[in-house]
PDB file of C-alpha atoms in Angstrom:
ATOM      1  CA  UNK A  16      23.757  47.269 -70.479  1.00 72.00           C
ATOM      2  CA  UNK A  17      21.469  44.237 -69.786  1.00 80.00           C
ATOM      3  CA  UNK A  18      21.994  41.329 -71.947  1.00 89.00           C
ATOM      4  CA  UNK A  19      17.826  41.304 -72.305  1.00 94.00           C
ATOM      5  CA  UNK A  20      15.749  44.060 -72.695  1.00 95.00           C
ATOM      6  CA  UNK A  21      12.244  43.031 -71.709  1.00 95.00           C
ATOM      7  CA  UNK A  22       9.520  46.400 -70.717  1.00 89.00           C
ATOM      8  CA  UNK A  23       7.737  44.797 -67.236  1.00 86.00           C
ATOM      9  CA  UNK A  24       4.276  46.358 -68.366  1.00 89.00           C
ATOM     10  CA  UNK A  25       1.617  45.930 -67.790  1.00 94.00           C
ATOM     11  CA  UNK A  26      -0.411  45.628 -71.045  1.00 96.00           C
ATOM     12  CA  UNK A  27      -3.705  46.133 -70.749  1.00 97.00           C
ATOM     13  CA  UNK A  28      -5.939  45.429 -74.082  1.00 97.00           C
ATOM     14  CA  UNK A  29      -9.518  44.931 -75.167  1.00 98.00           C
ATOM     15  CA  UNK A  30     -10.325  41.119 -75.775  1.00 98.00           C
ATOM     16  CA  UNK A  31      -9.597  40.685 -79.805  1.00 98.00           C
ATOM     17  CA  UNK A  32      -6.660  42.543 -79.368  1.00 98.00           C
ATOM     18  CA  UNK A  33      -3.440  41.751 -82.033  1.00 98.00           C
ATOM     19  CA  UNK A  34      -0.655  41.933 -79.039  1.00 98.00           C
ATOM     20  CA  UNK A  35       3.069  42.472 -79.443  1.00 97.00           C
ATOM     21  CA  UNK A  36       5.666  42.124 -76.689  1.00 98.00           C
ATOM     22  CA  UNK A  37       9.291  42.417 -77.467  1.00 97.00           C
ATOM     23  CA  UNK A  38      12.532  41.845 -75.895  1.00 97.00           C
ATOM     24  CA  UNK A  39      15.748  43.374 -77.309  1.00 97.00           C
ATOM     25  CA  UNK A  40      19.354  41.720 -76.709  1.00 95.00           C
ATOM     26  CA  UNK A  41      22.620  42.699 -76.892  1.00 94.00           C
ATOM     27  CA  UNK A  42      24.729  38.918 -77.432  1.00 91.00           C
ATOM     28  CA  UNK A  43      24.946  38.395 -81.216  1.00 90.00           C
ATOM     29  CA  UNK A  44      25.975  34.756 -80.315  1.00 89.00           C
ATOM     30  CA  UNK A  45      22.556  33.993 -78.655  1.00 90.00           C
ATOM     31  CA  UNK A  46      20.765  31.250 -81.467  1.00 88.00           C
ATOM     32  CA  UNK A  47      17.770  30.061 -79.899  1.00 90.00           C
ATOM     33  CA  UNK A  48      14.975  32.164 -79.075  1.00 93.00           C
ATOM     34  CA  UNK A  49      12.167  31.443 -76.502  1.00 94.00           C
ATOM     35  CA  UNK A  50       8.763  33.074 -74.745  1.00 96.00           C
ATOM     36  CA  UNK A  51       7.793  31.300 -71.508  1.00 97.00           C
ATOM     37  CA  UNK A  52       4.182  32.063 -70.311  1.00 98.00           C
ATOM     38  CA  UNK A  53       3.974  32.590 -66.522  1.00 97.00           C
ATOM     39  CA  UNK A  54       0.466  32.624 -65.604  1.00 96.00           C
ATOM     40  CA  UNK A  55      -0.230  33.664 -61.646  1.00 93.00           C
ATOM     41  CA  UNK A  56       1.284  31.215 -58.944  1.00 89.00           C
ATOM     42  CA  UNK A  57       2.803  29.060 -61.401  1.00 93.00           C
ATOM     43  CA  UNK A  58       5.993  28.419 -63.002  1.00 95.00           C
ATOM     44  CA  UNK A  59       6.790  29.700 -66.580  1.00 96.00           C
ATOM     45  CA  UNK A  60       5.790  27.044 -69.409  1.00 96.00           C
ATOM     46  CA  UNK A  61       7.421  27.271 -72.746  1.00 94.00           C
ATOM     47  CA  UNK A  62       5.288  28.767 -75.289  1.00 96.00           C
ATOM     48  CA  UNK A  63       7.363  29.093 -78.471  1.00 93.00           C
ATOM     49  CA  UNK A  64      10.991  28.999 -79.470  1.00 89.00           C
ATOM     50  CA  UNK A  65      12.597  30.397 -82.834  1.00 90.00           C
ATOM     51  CA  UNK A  66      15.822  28.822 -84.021  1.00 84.00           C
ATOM     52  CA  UNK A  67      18.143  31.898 -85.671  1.00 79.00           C
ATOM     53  CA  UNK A  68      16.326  34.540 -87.388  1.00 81.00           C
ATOM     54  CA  UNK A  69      12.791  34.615 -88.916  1.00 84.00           C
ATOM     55  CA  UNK A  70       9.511  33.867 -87.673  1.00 90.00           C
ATOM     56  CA  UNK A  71       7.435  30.687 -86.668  1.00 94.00           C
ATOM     57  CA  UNK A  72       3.560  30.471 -86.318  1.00 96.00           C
ATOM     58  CA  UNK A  73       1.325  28.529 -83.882  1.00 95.00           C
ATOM     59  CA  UNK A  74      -2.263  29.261 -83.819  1.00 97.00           C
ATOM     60  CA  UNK A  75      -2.842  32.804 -82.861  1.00 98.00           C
ATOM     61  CA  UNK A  76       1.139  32.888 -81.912  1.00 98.00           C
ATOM     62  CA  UNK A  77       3.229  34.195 -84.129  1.00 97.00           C
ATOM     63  CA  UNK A  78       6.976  34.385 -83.116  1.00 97.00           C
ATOM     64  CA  UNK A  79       9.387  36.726 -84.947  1.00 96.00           C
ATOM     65  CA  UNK A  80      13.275  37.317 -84.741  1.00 95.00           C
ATOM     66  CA  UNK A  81      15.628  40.053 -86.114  1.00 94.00           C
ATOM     67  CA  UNK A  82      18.937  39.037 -85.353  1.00 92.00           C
ATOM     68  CA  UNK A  83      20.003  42.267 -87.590  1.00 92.00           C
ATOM     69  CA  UNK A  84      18.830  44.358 -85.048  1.00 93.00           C
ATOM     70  CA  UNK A  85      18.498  41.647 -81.911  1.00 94.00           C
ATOM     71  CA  UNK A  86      15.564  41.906 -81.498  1.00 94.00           C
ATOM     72  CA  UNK A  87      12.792  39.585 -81.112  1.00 96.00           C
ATOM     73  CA  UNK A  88       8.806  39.866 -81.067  1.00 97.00           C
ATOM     74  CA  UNK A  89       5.544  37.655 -80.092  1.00 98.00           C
ATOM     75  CA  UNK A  90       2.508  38.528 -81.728  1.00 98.00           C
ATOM     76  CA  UNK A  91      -0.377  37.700 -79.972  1.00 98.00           C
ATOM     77  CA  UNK A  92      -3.722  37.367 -82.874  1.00 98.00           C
ATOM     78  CA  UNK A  93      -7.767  37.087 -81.237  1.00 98.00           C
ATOM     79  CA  UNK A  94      -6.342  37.875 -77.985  1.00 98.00           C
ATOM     80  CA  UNK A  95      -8.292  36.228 -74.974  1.00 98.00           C
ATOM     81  CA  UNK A  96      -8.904  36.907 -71.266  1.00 98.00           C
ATOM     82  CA  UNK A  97      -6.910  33.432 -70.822  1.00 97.00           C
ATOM     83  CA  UNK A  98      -3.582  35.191 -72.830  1.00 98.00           C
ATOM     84  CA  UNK A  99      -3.693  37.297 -69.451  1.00 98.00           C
ATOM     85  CA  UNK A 100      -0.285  35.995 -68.014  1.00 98.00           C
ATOM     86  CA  UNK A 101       3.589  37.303 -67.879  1.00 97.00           C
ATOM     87  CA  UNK A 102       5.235  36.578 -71.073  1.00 98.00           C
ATOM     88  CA  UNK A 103       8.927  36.048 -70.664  1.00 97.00           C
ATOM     89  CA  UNK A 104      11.657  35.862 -73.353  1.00 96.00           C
ATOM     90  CA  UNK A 105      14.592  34.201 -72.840  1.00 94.00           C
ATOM     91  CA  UNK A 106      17.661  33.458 -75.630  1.00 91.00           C
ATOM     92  CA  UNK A 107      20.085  30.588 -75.505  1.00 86.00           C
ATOM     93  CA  UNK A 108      23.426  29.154 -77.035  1.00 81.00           C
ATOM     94  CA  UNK A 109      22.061  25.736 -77.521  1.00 70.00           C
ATOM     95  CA  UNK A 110      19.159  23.379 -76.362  1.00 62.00           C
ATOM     96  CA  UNK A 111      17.909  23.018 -73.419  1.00 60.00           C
ATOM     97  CA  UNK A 112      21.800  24.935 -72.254  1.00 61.00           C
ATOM     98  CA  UNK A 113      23.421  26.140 -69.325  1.00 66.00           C
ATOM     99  CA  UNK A 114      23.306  29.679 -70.447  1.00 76.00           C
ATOM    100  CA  UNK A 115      19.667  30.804 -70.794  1.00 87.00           C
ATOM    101  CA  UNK A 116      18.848  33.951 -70.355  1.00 91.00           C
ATOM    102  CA  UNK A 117      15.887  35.550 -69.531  1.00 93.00           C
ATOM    103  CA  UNK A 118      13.980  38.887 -69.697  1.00 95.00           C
ATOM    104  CA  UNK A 119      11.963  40.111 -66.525  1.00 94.00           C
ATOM    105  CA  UNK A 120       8.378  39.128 -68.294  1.00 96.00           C
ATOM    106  CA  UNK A 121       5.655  41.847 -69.905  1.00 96.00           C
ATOM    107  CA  UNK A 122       2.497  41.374 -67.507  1.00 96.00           C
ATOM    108  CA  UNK A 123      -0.554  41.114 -69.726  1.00 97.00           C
ATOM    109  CA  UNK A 124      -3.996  41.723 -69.521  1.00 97.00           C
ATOM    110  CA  UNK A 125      -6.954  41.188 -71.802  1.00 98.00           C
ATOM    111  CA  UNK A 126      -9.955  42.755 -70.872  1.00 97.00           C
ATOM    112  CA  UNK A 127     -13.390  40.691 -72.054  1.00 95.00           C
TER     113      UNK A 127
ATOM    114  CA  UNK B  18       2.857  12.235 -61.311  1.00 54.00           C
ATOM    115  CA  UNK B  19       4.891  13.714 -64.574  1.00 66.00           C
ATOM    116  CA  UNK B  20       6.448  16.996 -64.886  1.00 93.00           C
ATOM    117  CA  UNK B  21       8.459  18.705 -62.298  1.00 96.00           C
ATOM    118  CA  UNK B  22       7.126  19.078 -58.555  1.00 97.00           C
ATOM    119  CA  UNK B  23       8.260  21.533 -55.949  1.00 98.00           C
ATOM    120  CA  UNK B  24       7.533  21.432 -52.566  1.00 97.00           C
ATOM    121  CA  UNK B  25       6.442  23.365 -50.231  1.00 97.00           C
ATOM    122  CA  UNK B  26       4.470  25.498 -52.300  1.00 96.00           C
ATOM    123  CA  UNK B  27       4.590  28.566 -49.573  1.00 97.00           C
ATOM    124  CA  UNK B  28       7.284  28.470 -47.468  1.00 96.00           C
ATOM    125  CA  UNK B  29       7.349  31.333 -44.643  1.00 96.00           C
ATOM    126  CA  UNK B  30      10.731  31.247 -42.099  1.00 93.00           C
ATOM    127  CA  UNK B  31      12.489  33.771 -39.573  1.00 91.00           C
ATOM    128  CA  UNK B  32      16.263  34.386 -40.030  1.00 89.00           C
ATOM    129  CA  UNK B  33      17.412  32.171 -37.453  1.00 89.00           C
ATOM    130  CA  UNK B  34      15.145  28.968 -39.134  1.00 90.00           C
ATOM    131  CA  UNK B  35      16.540  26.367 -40.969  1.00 94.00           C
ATOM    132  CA  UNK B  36      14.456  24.840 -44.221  1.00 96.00           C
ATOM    133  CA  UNK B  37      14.736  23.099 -47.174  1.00 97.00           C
ATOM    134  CA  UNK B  38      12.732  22.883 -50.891  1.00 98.00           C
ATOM    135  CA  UNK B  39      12.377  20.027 -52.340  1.00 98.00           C
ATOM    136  CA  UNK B  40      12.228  19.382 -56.350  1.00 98.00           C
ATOM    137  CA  UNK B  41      11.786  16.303 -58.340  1.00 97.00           C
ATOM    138  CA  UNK B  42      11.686  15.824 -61.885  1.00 96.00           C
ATOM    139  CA  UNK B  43       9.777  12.669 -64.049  1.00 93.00           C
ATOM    140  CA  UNK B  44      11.086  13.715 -67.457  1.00 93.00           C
ATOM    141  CA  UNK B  45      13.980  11.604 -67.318  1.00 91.00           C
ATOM    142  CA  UNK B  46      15.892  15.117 -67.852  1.00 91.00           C
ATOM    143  CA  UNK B  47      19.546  15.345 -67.322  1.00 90.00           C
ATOM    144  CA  UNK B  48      19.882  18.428 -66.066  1.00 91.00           C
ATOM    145  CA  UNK B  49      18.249  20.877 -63.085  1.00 93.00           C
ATOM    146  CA  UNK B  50      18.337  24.131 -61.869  1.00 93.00           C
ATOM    147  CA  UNK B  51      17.419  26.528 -59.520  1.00 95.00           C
ATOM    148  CA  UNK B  52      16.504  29.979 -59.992  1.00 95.00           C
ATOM    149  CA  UNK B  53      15.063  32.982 -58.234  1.00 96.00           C
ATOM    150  CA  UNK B  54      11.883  34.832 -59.236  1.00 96.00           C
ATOM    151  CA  UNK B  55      11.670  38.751 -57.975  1.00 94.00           C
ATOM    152  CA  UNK B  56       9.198  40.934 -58.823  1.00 89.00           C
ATOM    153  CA  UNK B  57      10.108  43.196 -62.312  1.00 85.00           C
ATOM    154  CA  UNK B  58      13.241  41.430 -62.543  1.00 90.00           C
ATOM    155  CA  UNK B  59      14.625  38.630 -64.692  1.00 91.00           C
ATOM    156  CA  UNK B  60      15.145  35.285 -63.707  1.00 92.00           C
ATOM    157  CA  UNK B  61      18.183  34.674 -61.784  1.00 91.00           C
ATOM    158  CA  UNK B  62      20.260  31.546 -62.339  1.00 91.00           C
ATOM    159  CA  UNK B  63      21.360  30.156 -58.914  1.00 93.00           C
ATOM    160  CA  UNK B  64      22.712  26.641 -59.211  1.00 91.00           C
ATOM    161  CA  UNK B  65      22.779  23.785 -62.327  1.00 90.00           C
ATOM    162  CA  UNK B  66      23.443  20.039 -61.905  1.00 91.00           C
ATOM    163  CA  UNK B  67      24.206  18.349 -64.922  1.00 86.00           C
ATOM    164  CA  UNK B  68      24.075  14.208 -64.386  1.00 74.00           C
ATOM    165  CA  UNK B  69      24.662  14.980 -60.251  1.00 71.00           C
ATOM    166  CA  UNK B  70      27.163  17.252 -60.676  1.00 75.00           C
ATOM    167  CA  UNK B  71      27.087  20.801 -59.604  1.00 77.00           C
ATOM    168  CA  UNK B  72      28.632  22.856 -62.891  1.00 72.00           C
ATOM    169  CA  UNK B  73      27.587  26.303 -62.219  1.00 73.00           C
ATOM    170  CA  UNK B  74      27.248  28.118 -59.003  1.00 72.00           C
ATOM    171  CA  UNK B  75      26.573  31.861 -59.460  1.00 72.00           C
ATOM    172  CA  UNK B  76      27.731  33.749 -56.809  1.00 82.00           C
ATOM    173  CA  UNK B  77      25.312  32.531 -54.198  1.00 91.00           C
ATOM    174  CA  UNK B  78      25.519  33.413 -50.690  1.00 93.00           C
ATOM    175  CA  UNK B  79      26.555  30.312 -48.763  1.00 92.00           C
ATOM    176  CA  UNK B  80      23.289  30.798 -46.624  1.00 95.00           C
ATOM    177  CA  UNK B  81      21.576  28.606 -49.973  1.00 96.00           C
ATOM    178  CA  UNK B  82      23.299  25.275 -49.757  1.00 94.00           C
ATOM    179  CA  UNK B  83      21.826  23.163 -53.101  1.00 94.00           C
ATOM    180  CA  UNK B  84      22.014  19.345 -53.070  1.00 94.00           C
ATOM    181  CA  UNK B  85      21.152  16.748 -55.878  1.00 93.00           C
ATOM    182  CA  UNK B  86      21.540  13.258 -54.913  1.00 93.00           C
ATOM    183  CA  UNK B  87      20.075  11.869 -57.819  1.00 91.00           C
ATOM    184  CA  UNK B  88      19.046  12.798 -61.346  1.00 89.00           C
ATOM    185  CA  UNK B  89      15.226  13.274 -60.546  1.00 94.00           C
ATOM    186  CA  UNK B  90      15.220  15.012 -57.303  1.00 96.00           C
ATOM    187  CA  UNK B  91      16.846  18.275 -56.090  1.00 96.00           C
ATOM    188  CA  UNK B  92      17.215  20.096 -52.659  1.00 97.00           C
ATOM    189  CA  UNK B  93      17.782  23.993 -51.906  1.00 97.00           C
ATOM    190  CA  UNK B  94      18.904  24.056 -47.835  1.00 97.00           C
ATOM    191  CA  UNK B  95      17.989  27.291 -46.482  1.00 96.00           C
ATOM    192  CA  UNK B  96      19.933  28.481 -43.283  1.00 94.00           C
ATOM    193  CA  UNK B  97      20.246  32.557 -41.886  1.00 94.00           C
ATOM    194  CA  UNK B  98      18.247  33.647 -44.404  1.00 94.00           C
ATOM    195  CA  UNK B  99      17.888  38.020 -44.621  1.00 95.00           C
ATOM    196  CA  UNK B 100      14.420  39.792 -45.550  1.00 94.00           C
ATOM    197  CA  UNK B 101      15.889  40.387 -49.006  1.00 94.00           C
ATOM    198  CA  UNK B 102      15.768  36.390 -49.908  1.00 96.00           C
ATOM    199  CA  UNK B 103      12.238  36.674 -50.250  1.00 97.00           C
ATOM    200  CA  UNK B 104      10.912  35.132 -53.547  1.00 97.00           C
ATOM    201  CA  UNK B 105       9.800  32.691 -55.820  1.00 97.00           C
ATOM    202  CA  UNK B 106      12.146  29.901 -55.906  1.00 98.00           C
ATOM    203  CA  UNK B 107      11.813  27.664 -59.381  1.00 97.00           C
ATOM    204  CA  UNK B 108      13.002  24.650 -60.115  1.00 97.00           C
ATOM    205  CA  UNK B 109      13.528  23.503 -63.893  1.00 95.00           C
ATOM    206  CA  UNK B 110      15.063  20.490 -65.619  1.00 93.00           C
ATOM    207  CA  UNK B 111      16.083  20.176 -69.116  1.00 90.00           C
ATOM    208  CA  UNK B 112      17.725  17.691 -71.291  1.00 87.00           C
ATOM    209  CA  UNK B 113      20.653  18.655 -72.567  1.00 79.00           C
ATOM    210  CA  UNK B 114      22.162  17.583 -76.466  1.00 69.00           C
ATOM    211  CA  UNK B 115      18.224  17.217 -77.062  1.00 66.00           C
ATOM    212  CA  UNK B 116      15.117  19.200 -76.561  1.00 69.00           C
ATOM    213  CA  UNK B 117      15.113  22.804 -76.086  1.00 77.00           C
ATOM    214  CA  UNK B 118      14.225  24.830 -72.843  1.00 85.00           C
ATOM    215  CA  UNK B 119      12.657  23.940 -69.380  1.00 91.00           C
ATOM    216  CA  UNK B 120      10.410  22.816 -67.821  1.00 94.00           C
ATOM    217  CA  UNK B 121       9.501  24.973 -64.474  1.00 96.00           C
ATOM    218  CA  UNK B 122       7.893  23.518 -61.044  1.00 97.00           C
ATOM    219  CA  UNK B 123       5.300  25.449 -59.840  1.00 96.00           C
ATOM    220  CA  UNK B 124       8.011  26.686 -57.242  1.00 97.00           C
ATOM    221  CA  UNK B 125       7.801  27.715 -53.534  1.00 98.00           C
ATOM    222  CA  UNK B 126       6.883  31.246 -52.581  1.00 97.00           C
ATOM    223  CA  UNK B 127       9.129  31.872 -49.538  1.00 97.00           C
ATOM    224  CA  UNK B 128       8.429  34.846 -47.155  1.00 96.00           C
ATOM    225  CA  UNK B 129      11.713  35.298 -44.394  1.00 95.00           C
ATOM    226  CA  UNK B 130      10.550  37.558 -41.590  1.00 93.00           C
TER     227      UNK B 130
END
């Protein structure tokens, strides 16, 4: 079994969209909680992180962990043509650690 | 220039060639990495330097030689590379005890023919 669960896509919804990508994990020591946004022919730029369980909003972002059932969302609210990127997860034992791991990224596309 | 900067940005190289990509960080991070970008598949961990010091190597072929003579700038030595080492090659730096994640170069696309 993978340690991160992450479904490659793609995604393709109308502009205004609510999106949700998800990543499922099988560590129960993992504590932090990120989505990188990778858009094309650049590198992956942190979007969010989530420390533990629960959720944290930013804008139109809305980041959500279960650590019940390890599993972890982003919600995507308004989407726009320039949300149309990879999203990746990745889930860490501390900040800014050694042992990040990463999902292989849900391609996205929003359609105007 | 802030951030982190990778160079070459396209990299293409027969089997026999010898290359290297370049990194360098202005975040006054402590820590850098290298990783490997395929397509549909997570991001693989190749090498970390924390403060100059190489602390994880994970299982890398010898044919990637890394090299990090100070904290801001980091080198990936390519030599007898194989078809299958094509990729996206990222470089990230972080700090560690403070801050959380990466921050990612724009990395080098390299082709081996």
């Amino acid at each position: 079994q993978k340690e991160v669960e992450q479904d490659p896509g793609p995604l393709s919804v109308p502009e205004g969209a609510i999106v949700s990508l998800n990543c499922t994990y099988s560590n129960s020591a993992f504590q932090y909680f990120m989505w990188y946004r990778q858009y094309s022919r650049k590198g992956p730029e942190l979007l969010m992180y989530t420390y533990s369980s629960g959720n944290k909003e930013d804008g139109r972002f809305t980041a959500q962990v279960d650590k019940s059932s390890k599993y972890i969302s982003l919600f995507i609210r308004d989407s726009q043509p320039s949300d149309s990127a990879t999203y990746l997860c990745a889930m860490g034992l501390d900040t800014g650690g050694f042992k990040t791991i990463f999902g292989a990224g849900t391609r996205l596309f929003v359609k105007a | 220039e802030t951030g982190v900067t990778q160079t070459p940005r396209h990299l293409v190289m027969g089997m026999t060639n010898k290359k290297s990509l370049k990194c360098e960080q202005h975040l006054g991070h402590n820590a850098m990495y290298w990783y490997k970008q395929s397509a549909k598949k997570p991001l693989e961990l190749m090498f970390v330097y924390s403060l100059e010091e190489r602390v994880e190597n994970n299982s890398v072929p010898s044919r990637f030689s890394p090299e990090c003579p100070n904290s801001s700038h980091l080198f990936l030595h390519l030599h007898t590379l194989q078809p299958e080492d094509s990729a996206l090659y990222l470089c990230a730096s972080s700090q560690r005890g403070g801050g959380v994640g990466y921050t990612f170069g724009s990395g080098t696309r390299l082709t081996v023919v």
